[in-house]
Amino acid sequence: MSDYQETLYQGYGQRFQMDRLLHEVRTDHQHLVIFENARMGRVMALDGVIQTTESDEFIYHEMLTHVPILAHGSARRVLIIGGGDGGMLREVAKHRGVESITMVEIDGTVVEMCKQFLPNHSRGAFDDPRLNLVIDDGMRFVSTTQERFDVIISDSTDPIGPGEVLFSENFYQACRRCLNDGGILVTQNGTPFMQLGEVRTTAERMNGLFPDWHFYQAAVPTYIGGAMAFAWGACDSSYRKLPIDTLRQRYAGSGIITRYYNPEIHQGAFALPQYVLQAIGKPSND
Ligand code: SAM
């Protein structure tokens, strides 16, 4: 039995016992491995970084979809950048009001291998008739598309390799261009305790670009180093401060069953700790 050692951080990291290696390949863009671990289920890593595990993916995917979509209230067109494992697509597809889902994933091999070896992530969502799957660089797509979206979800790898461009000023500007009035952009933005510089940089790039920007958090066990931050960029500041009764009505009305998300978690997730507020230059969570 060999081990899988994550290499995201020098001198610190998590180790998984590889109970069964399911697939390993160097794609045109990155090194992909999918293996089984008795405790965490099936695990996928890209370029030495844990991307998703069957045991805790629900936390991440529920928080990056239901928070922006329920805050928006009438999202019809959703864009997912990255998300090759299909978990984000599965959660977006649960929203009956969503009419169109465009997913732009740079690496077609990730989609094919996750369909085959991580079927519990997509659970058939790749067959949803609302899906328009585009195999391309997300940066190129948002820079050139004439389409507009109500919610954009950047479900990318970390800002190394192909994912780096998805944390650039150009990317945020292009996403802002692609949003309808009232649109919302959310992105995975790393764990502030370990990657505070990434949160600071995103804050600098969103400031002045979005009328309302902030971050929200959720602890995803296999994104090590504490709670993960999700960047929030909105054209309307009221969407981040909806009354709890509004969130409760929308959540109940959606008919969606969740394992992590609920309206109180939604509201509380935007309360950032002092060290993160200081890093992003905000005096408070307002
Ligand atoms: N949950 C993970 C995380 O938080 O790190 C992300 C999972 S998902 C597998 C990340 C996806 O982003 C991968 O499938 C990768 O191929 C894709 N990706 C990386 N760079 C990209 C780019 N420039 N355009 C589109 N997709 C990209």
GROMACS .gro file of C-alpha atoms and ligand atoms in nm:
model
  313
    1MET     CA    1   0.000   0.000   0.000
    2SER     CA    2   0.162   0.327  -0.104
    3ASP     CA    3   0.084   0.679   0.020
    4TYR     CA    4  -0.023   0.992  -0.165
    5GLN     CA    5   0.153   1.297  -0.022
    6GLU     CA    6   0.004   1.632  -0.117
    7THR     CA    7   0.275   1.877  -0.228
    8LEU     CA    8   0.084   2.207  -0.222
    9TYR     CA    9   0.294   2.341   0.066
   10GLN     CA   10   0.663   2.299   0.139
   11GLY     CA   11   0.721   2.116   0.466
   12TYR     CA   12   0.353   2.071   0.552
   13GLY     CA   13   0.082   1.862   0.403
   14GLN     CA   14  -0.165   1.578   0.419
   15ARG     CA   15  -0.104   1.214   0.338
   16PHE     CA   16  -0.358   0.962   0.208
   17GLN     CA   17  -0.305   0.589   0.207
   18MET     CA   18  -0.370   0.482  -0.153
   19ASP     CA   19  -0.578   0.170  -0.094
   20ARG     CA   20  -0.639   0.133  -0.466
   21LEU     CA   21  -0.500   0.334  -0.757
   22LEU     CA   22  -0.783   0.381  -1.007
   23HIS     CA   23  -0.618   0.596  -1.275
   24GLU     CA   24  -0.309   0.803  -1.335
   25VAL     CA   25  -0.226   1.001  -1.649
   26ARG     CA   26  -0.036   1.308  -1.762
   27THR     CA   27  -0.295   1.499  -1.964
   28ASP     CA   28  -0.218   1.783  -2.206
   29HIS     CA   29  -0.248   2.022  -1.909
   30GLN     CA   30  -0.168   1.850  -1.580
   31HIS     CA   31  -0.088   1.530  -1.392
   32LEU     CA   32  -0.409   1.353  -1.286
   33VAL     CA   33  -0.445   1.074  -1.032
   34ILE     CA   34  -0.760   0.916  -0.889
   35PHE     CA   35  -0.735   0.664  -0.606
   36GLU     CA   36  -0.939   0.507  -0.330
   37ASN     CA   37  -0.886   0.575   0.041
   38ALA     CA   38  -1.083   0.377   0.298
   39ARG     CA   39  -1.176   0.683   0.505
   40MET     CA   40  -1.219   0.958   0.241
   41GLY     CA   41  -1.358   0.754  -0.047
   42ARG     CA   42  -1.240   0.822  -0.399
   43VAL     CA   43  -0.990   1.108  -0.426
   44MET     CA   44  -0.867   1.309  -0.724
   45ALA     CA   45  -0.547   1.513  -0.727
   46LEU     CA   46  -0.406   1.737  -1.000
   47ASP     CA   47  -0.038   1.833  -1.009
   48GLY     CA   48   0.013   1.712  -0.653
   49VAL     CA   49  -0.283   1.904  -0.508
   50ILE     CA   50  -0.593   1.735  -0.367
   51GLN     CA   51  -0.890   1.855  -0.576
   52THR     CA   52  -1.183   1.664  -0.437
   53THR     CA   53  -1.280   1.362  -0.228
   54GLU     CA   54  -1.610   1.176  -0.215
   55SER     CA   55  -1.631   1.224   0.159
   56ASP     CA   56  -1.630   1.606   0.182
   57GLU     CA   57  -1.699   1.742  -0.169
   58PHE     CA   58  -2.060   1.820  -0.072
   59ILE     CA   59  -1.946   2.105   0.156
   60TYR     CA   60  -1.751   2.285  -0.115
   61HIS     CA   61  -1.999   2.228  -0.397
   62GLU     CA   62  -2.306   2.325  -0.193
   63MET     CA   63  -2.146   2.646  -0.068
   64LEU     CA   64  -2.019   2.763  -0.409
   65THR     CA   65  -2.358   2.706  -0.575
   66HIS     CA   66  -2.647   2.761  -0.331
   67VAL     CA   67  -2.504   3.076  -0.173
   68PRO     CA   68  -2.487   3.279  -0.498
   69ILE     CA   69  -2.793   3.121  -0.665
   70LEU     CA   70  -3.025   3.161  -0.363
   71ALA     CA   71  -2.885   3.509  -0.294
   72HIS     CA   72  -2.957   3.607  -0.655
   73GLY     CA   73  -3.308   3.473  -0.635
   74SER     CA   74  -3.383   3.445  -1.006
   75ALA     CA   75  -3.070   3.306  -1.170
   76ARG     CA   76  -3.151   3.167  -1.515
   77ARG     CA   77  -2.805   3.144  -1.678
   78VAL     CA   78  -2.509   3.001  -1.484
   79LEU     CA   79  -2.144   2.974  -1.595
   80ILE     CA   80  -1.904   2.729  -1.429
   81ILE     CA   81  -1.533   2.779  -1.499
   82GLY     CA   82  -1.337   2.459  -1.431
   83GLY     CA   83  -1.534   2.209  -1.227
   84GLY     CA   84  -1.423   1.911  -1.434
   85ASP     CA   85  -1.524   1.658  -1.167
   86GLY     CA   86  -1.891   1.746  -1.215
   87GLY     CA   87  -1.977   1.811  -0.851
   88MET     CA   88  -2.049   2.182  -0.908
   89LEU     CA   89  -2.262   2.098  -1.212
   90ARG     CA   90  -2.461   1.847  -1.003
   91GLU     CA   91  -2.550   2.110  -0.744
   92VAL     CA   92  -2.630   2.386  -0.998
   93ALA     CA   93  -2.856   2.144  -1.189
   94LYS     CA   94  -3.071   2.098  -0.876
   95HIS     CA   95  -3.205   2.452  -0.925
   96ARG     CA   96  -3.520   2.415  -1.137
   97GLY     CA   97  -3.521   2.786  -1.217
   98VAL     CA   98  -3.184   2.765  -1.391
   99GLU     CA   99  -3.244   2.742  -1.767
  100SER     CA  100  -2.888   2.725  -1.900
  101ILE     CA  101  -2.560   2.593  -1.755
  102THR     CA  102  -2.238   2.662  -1.945
  103MET     CA  103  -1.931   2.480  -1.814
  104VAL     CA  104  -1.585   2.575  -1.946
  105GLU     CA  105  -1.324   2.317  -1.844
  106ILE     CA  106  -0.973   2.333  -1.997
  107ASP     CA  107  -0.899   1.961  -1.964
  108GLY     CA  108  -1.135   1.717  -2.133
  109THR     CA  109  -0.947   1.425  -1.979
  110VAL     CA  110  -1.052   1.540  -1.632
  111VAL     CA  111  -1.418   1.529  -1.738
  112GLU     CA  112  -1.385   1.185  -1.899
  113MET     CA  113  -1.190   1.032  -1.610
  114CYS     CA  114  -1.425   1.179  -1.348
  115LYS     CA  115  -1.730   1.050  -1.534
  116GLN     CA  116  -1.569   0.704  -1.522
  117PHE     CA  117  -1.400   0.698  -1.181
  118LEU     CA  118  -1.595   0.960  -0.978
  119PRO     CA  119  -1.953   0.892  -1.091
  120ASN     CA  120  -2.089   0.997  -0.751
  121HIS     CA  121  -1.972   1.353  -0.818
  122SER     CA  122  -2.171   1.427  -1.133
  123ARG     CA  123  -2.446   1.165  -1.076
  124GLY     CA  124  -2.564   1.203  -1.437
  125ALA     CA  125  -2.547   1.584  -1.442
  126PHE     CA  126  -2.333   1.577  -1.757
  127ASP     CA  127  -2.647   1.452  -1.937
  128ASP     CA  128  -2.856   1.749  -1.824
  129PRO     CA  129  -3.013   1.905  -2.138
  130ARG     CA  130  -2.940   2.254  -1.999
  131LEU     CA  131  -2.565   2.188  -2.012
  132ASN     CA  132  -2.336   2.343  -2.271
  133LEU     CA  133  -1.995   2.185  -2.202
  134VAL     CA  134  -1.704   2.379  -2.353
  135ILE     CA  135  -1.352   2.234  -2.339
  136ASP     CA  136  -1.141   2.550  -2.340
  137ASP     CA  137  -0.944   2.790  -2.123
  138GLY     CA  138  -1.187   2.977  -1.901
  139MET     CA  139  -0.987   3.294  -1.950
  140ARG     CA  140  -1.027   3.278  -2.326
  141PHE     CA  141  -1.399   3.204  -2.292
  142VAL     CA  142  -1.486   3.498  -2.065
  143SER     CA  143  -1.269   3.728  -2.276
  144THR     CA  144  -1.448   3.646  -2.600
  145THR     CA  145  -1.802   3.525  -2.530
  146GLN     CA  146  -2.100   3.740  -2.621
  147GLU     CA  147  -2.314   3.547  -2.372
  148ARG     CA  148  -2.419   3.694  -2.039
  149PHE     CA  149  -2.475   3.516  -1.709
  150ASP     CA  150  -2.655   3.572  -1.379
  151VAL     CA  151  -2.408   3.367  -1.172
  152ILE     CA  152  -2.047   3.279  -1.255
  153ILE     CA  153  -1.874   3.013  -1.043
  154SER     CA  154  -1.497   2.976  -1.077
  155ASP     CA  155  -1.422   2.624  -0.959
  156SER     CA  156  -1.056   2.619  -1.055
  157THR     CA  157  -0.738   2.461  -0.934
  158ASP     CA  158  -0.502   2.675  -0.728
  159PRO     CA  159  -0.323   2.966  -0.897
  160ILE     CA  160  -0.045   2.740  -1.030
  161GLY     CA  161  -0.029   2.596  -1.380
  162PRO     CA  162  -0.344   2.631  -1.593
  163GLY     CA  163  -0.540   2.776  -1.302
  164GLU     CA  164  -0.314   3.076  -1.250
  165VAL     CA  165  -0.487   3.288  -1.514
  166LEU     CA  166  -0.820   3.244  -1.331
  167PHE     CA  167  -0.692   3.463  -1.048
  168SER     CA  168  -0.575   3.747  -1.274
  169GLU     CA  169  -0.717   4.100  -1.293
  170ASN     CA  170  -0.808   4.034  -1.656
  171PHE     CA  171  -1.014   3.734  -1.550
  172TYR     CA  172  -1.215   3.923  -1.290
  173GLN     CA  173  -1.268   4.211  -1.534
  174ALA     CA  174  -1.383   3.972  -1.806
  175CYS     CA  175  -1.622   3.798  -1.564
  176ARG     CA  176  -1.763   4.137  -1.463
  177ARG     CA  177  -1.824   4.206  -1.833
  178CYS     CA  178  -2.009   3.876  -1.871
  179LEU     CA  179  -2.250   3.934  -1.583
  180ASN     CA  180  -2.610   4.047  -1.635
  181ASP     CA  181  -2.741   4.331  -1.417
  182GLY     CA  182  -2.761   4.194  -1.064
  183GLY     CA  183  -2.508   3.922  -1.149
  184ILE     CA  184  -2.279   3.751  -0.897
  185LEU     CA  185  -1.927   3.605  -0.935
  186VAL     CA  186  -1.798   3.354  -0.677
  187THR     CA  187  -1.460   3.181  -0.684
  188GLN     CA  188  -1.262   2.931  -0.480
  189ASN     CA  189  -0.991   3.140  -0.320
  190GLY     CA  190  -0.784   2.904  -0.105
  191THR     CA  191  -0.749   2.880   0.273
  192PRO     CA  192  -0.666   3.222   0.421
  193PHE     CA  193  -0.461   3.079   0.707
  194MET     CA  194  -0.223   2.924   0.455
  195GLN     CA  195  -0.280   3.144   0.147
  196LEU     CA  196  -0.359   3.488   0.291
  197GLY     CA  197  -0.169   3.654   0.005
  198GLU     CA  198  -0.415   3.505  -0.246
  199VAL     CA  199  -0.710   3.650  -0.057
  200ARG     CA  200  -0.537   3.990  -0.034
  201THR     CA  201  -0.458   3.988  -0.406
  202THR     CA  202  -0.813   3.893  -0.503
  203ALA     CA  203  -0.948   4.170  -0.276
  204GLU     CA  204  -0.723   4.427  -0.446
  205ARG     CA  205  -0.843   4.311  -0.788
  206MET     CA  206  -1.212   4.306  -0.698
  207ASN     CA  207  -1.206   4.639  -0.521
  208GLY     CA  208  -1.328   4.902  -0.764
  209LEU     CA  209  -1.441   4.637  -1.010
  210PHE     CA  210  -1.751   4.518  -0.826
  211PRO     CA  211  -1.993   4.750  -0.642
  212ASP     CA  212  -1.996   4.487  -0.366
  213TRP     CA  213  -1.715   4.242  -0.293
  214HIS     CA  214  -1.635   4.029   0.011
  215PHE     CA  215  -1.550   3.671   0.099
  216TYR     CA  216  -1.735   3.392   0.269
  217GLN     CA  217  -1.599   3.074   0.428
  218ALA     CA  218  -1.657   2.707   0.486
  219ALA     CA  219  -1.431   2.445   0.639
  220VAL     CA  220  -1.364   2.171   0.385
  221PRO     CA  221  -1.150   1.909   0.563
  222THR     CA  222  -0.930   1.809   0.271
  223TYR     CA  223  -0.852   2.170   0.177
  224ILE     CA  224  -0.607   2.177   0.462
  225GLY     CA  225  -0.509   2.477   0.672
  226GLY     CA  226  -0.845   2.583   0.809
  227ALA     CA  227  -1.156   2.730   0.651
  228MET     CA  228  -1.158   2.790   0.275
  229ALA     CA  229  -1.242   3.138   0.144
  230PHE     CA  230  -1.478   3.200  -0.145
  231ALA     CA  231  -1.456   3.536  -0.320
  232TRP     CA  232  -1.782   3.721  -0.377
  233GLY     CA  233  -1.824   3.992  -0.641
  234ALA     CA  234  -2.173   4.135  -0.692
  235CYS     CA  235  -2.330   4.419  -0.887
  236ASP     CA  236  -2.586   4.477  -0.609
  237SER     CA  237  -2.477   4.497  -0.244
  238SER     CA  238  -2.819   4.396  -0.114
  239TYR     CA  239  -2.766   4.037  -0.231
  240ARG     CA  240  -2.502   3.977   0.037
  241LYS     CA  241  -2.722   4.109   0.319
  242LEU     CA  242  -3.056   3.944   0.258
  243PRO     CA  243  -3.280   3.896   0.563
  244ILE     CA  244  -3.268   3.543   0.701
  245ASP     CA  245  -3.640   3.502   0.630
  246THR     CA  246  -3.577   3.567   0.260
  247LEU     CA  247  -3.305   3.304   0.253
  248ARG     CA  248  -3.527   3.059   0.441
  249GLN     CA  249  -3.815   3.115   0.195
  250ARG     CA  250  -3.589   3.070  -0.108
  251TYR     CA  251  -3.420   2.760   0.037
  252ALA     CA  252  -3.756   2.600   0.119
  253GLY     CA  253  -3.895   2.700  -0.218
  254SER     CA  254  -3.599   2.547  -0.402
  255GLY     CA  255  -3.694   2.202  -0.278
  256ILE     CA  256  -3.324   2.117  -0.265
  257ILE     CA  257  -3.201   1.874   0.002
  258THR     CA  258  -2.854   1.965   0.128
  259ARG     CA  259  -2.605   1.812   0.372
  260TYR     CA  260  -2.411   2.126   0.462
  261TYR     CA  261  -2.586   2.440   0.331
  262ASN     CA  262  -2.871   2.601   0.522
  263PRO     CA  263  -2.981   2.968   0.544
  264GLU     CA  264  -2.808   3.028   0.879
  265ILE     CA  265  -2.480   2.883   0.749
  266HIS     CA  266  -2.524   3.102   0.438
  267GLN     CA  267  -2.563   3.418   0.643
  268GLY     CA  268  -2.289   3.330   0.894
  269ALA     CA  269  -2.036   3.233   0.626
  270PHE     CA  270  -1.985   3.601   0.537
  271ALA     CA  271  -1.859   3.685   0.889
  272LEU     CA  272  -1.482   3.691   0.842
  273PRO     CA  273  -1.224   3.682   1.125
  274GLN     CA  274  -1.017   3.990   1.209
  275TYR     CA  275  -0.693   3.875   1.043
  276VAL     CA  276  -0.875   3.819   0.715
  277LEU     CA  277  -1.057   4.155   0.735
  278GLN     CA  278  -0.724   4.326   0.795
  279ALA     CA  279  -0.566   4.144   0.500
  280ILE     CA  280  -0.842   4.260   0.265
  281GLY     CA  281  -0.839   4.613   0.402
  282LYS     CA  282  -1.194   4.611   0.540
  283PRO     CA  283  -1.271   4.756   0.883
  284SER     CA  284  -1.567   4.523   0.933
  285ASN     CA  285  -1.787   4.262   0.773
  286ASP     CA  286  -2.029   4.529   0.648
  287SAM     N1  287  -1.239   2.196  -0.582
  287SAM     C1  288  -1.109   2.215  -0.640
  287SAM     C2  289  -1.033   2.321  -0.568
  287SAM     O1  290  -1.095   2.397  -0.494
  287SAM     O2  291  -0.911   2.326  -0.585
  287SAM     C3  292  -1.123   2.239  -0.787
  287SAM     C4  293  -1.171   2.117  -0.855
  287SAM     S1  294  -1.187   2.115  -1.028
  287SAM     C5  295  -1.122   1.958  -1.057
  287SAM     C6  296  -1.063   2.226  -1.087
  287SAM     C7  297  -1.066   2.226  -1.239
  287SAM     O3  298  -1.016   2.350  -1.291
  287SAM     C8  299  -0.979   2.116  -1.304
  287SAM     O4  300  -1.062   2.025  -1.370
  287SAM     C9  301  -0.888   2.193  -1.402
  287SAM     O5  302  -0.865   2.122  -1.521
  287SAM    C10  303  -0.969   2.319  -1.423
  287SAM     N2  304  -0.892   2.433  -1.474
  287SAM    C11  305  -0.770   2.475  -1.437
  287SAM     N3  306  -0.732   2.583  -1.508
  287SAM    C12  307  -0.836   2.612  -1.593
  287SAM    C13  308  -0.858   2.712  -1.692
  287SAM     N4  309  -0.765   2.807  -1.717
  287SAM     N5  310  -0.977   2.712  -1.758
  287SAM    C14  311  -1.071   2.618  -1.732
  287SAM     N6  312  -1.056   2.517  -1.641
  287SAM    C15  313  -0.938   2.517  -1.572
   0.00000   0.00000   0.00000
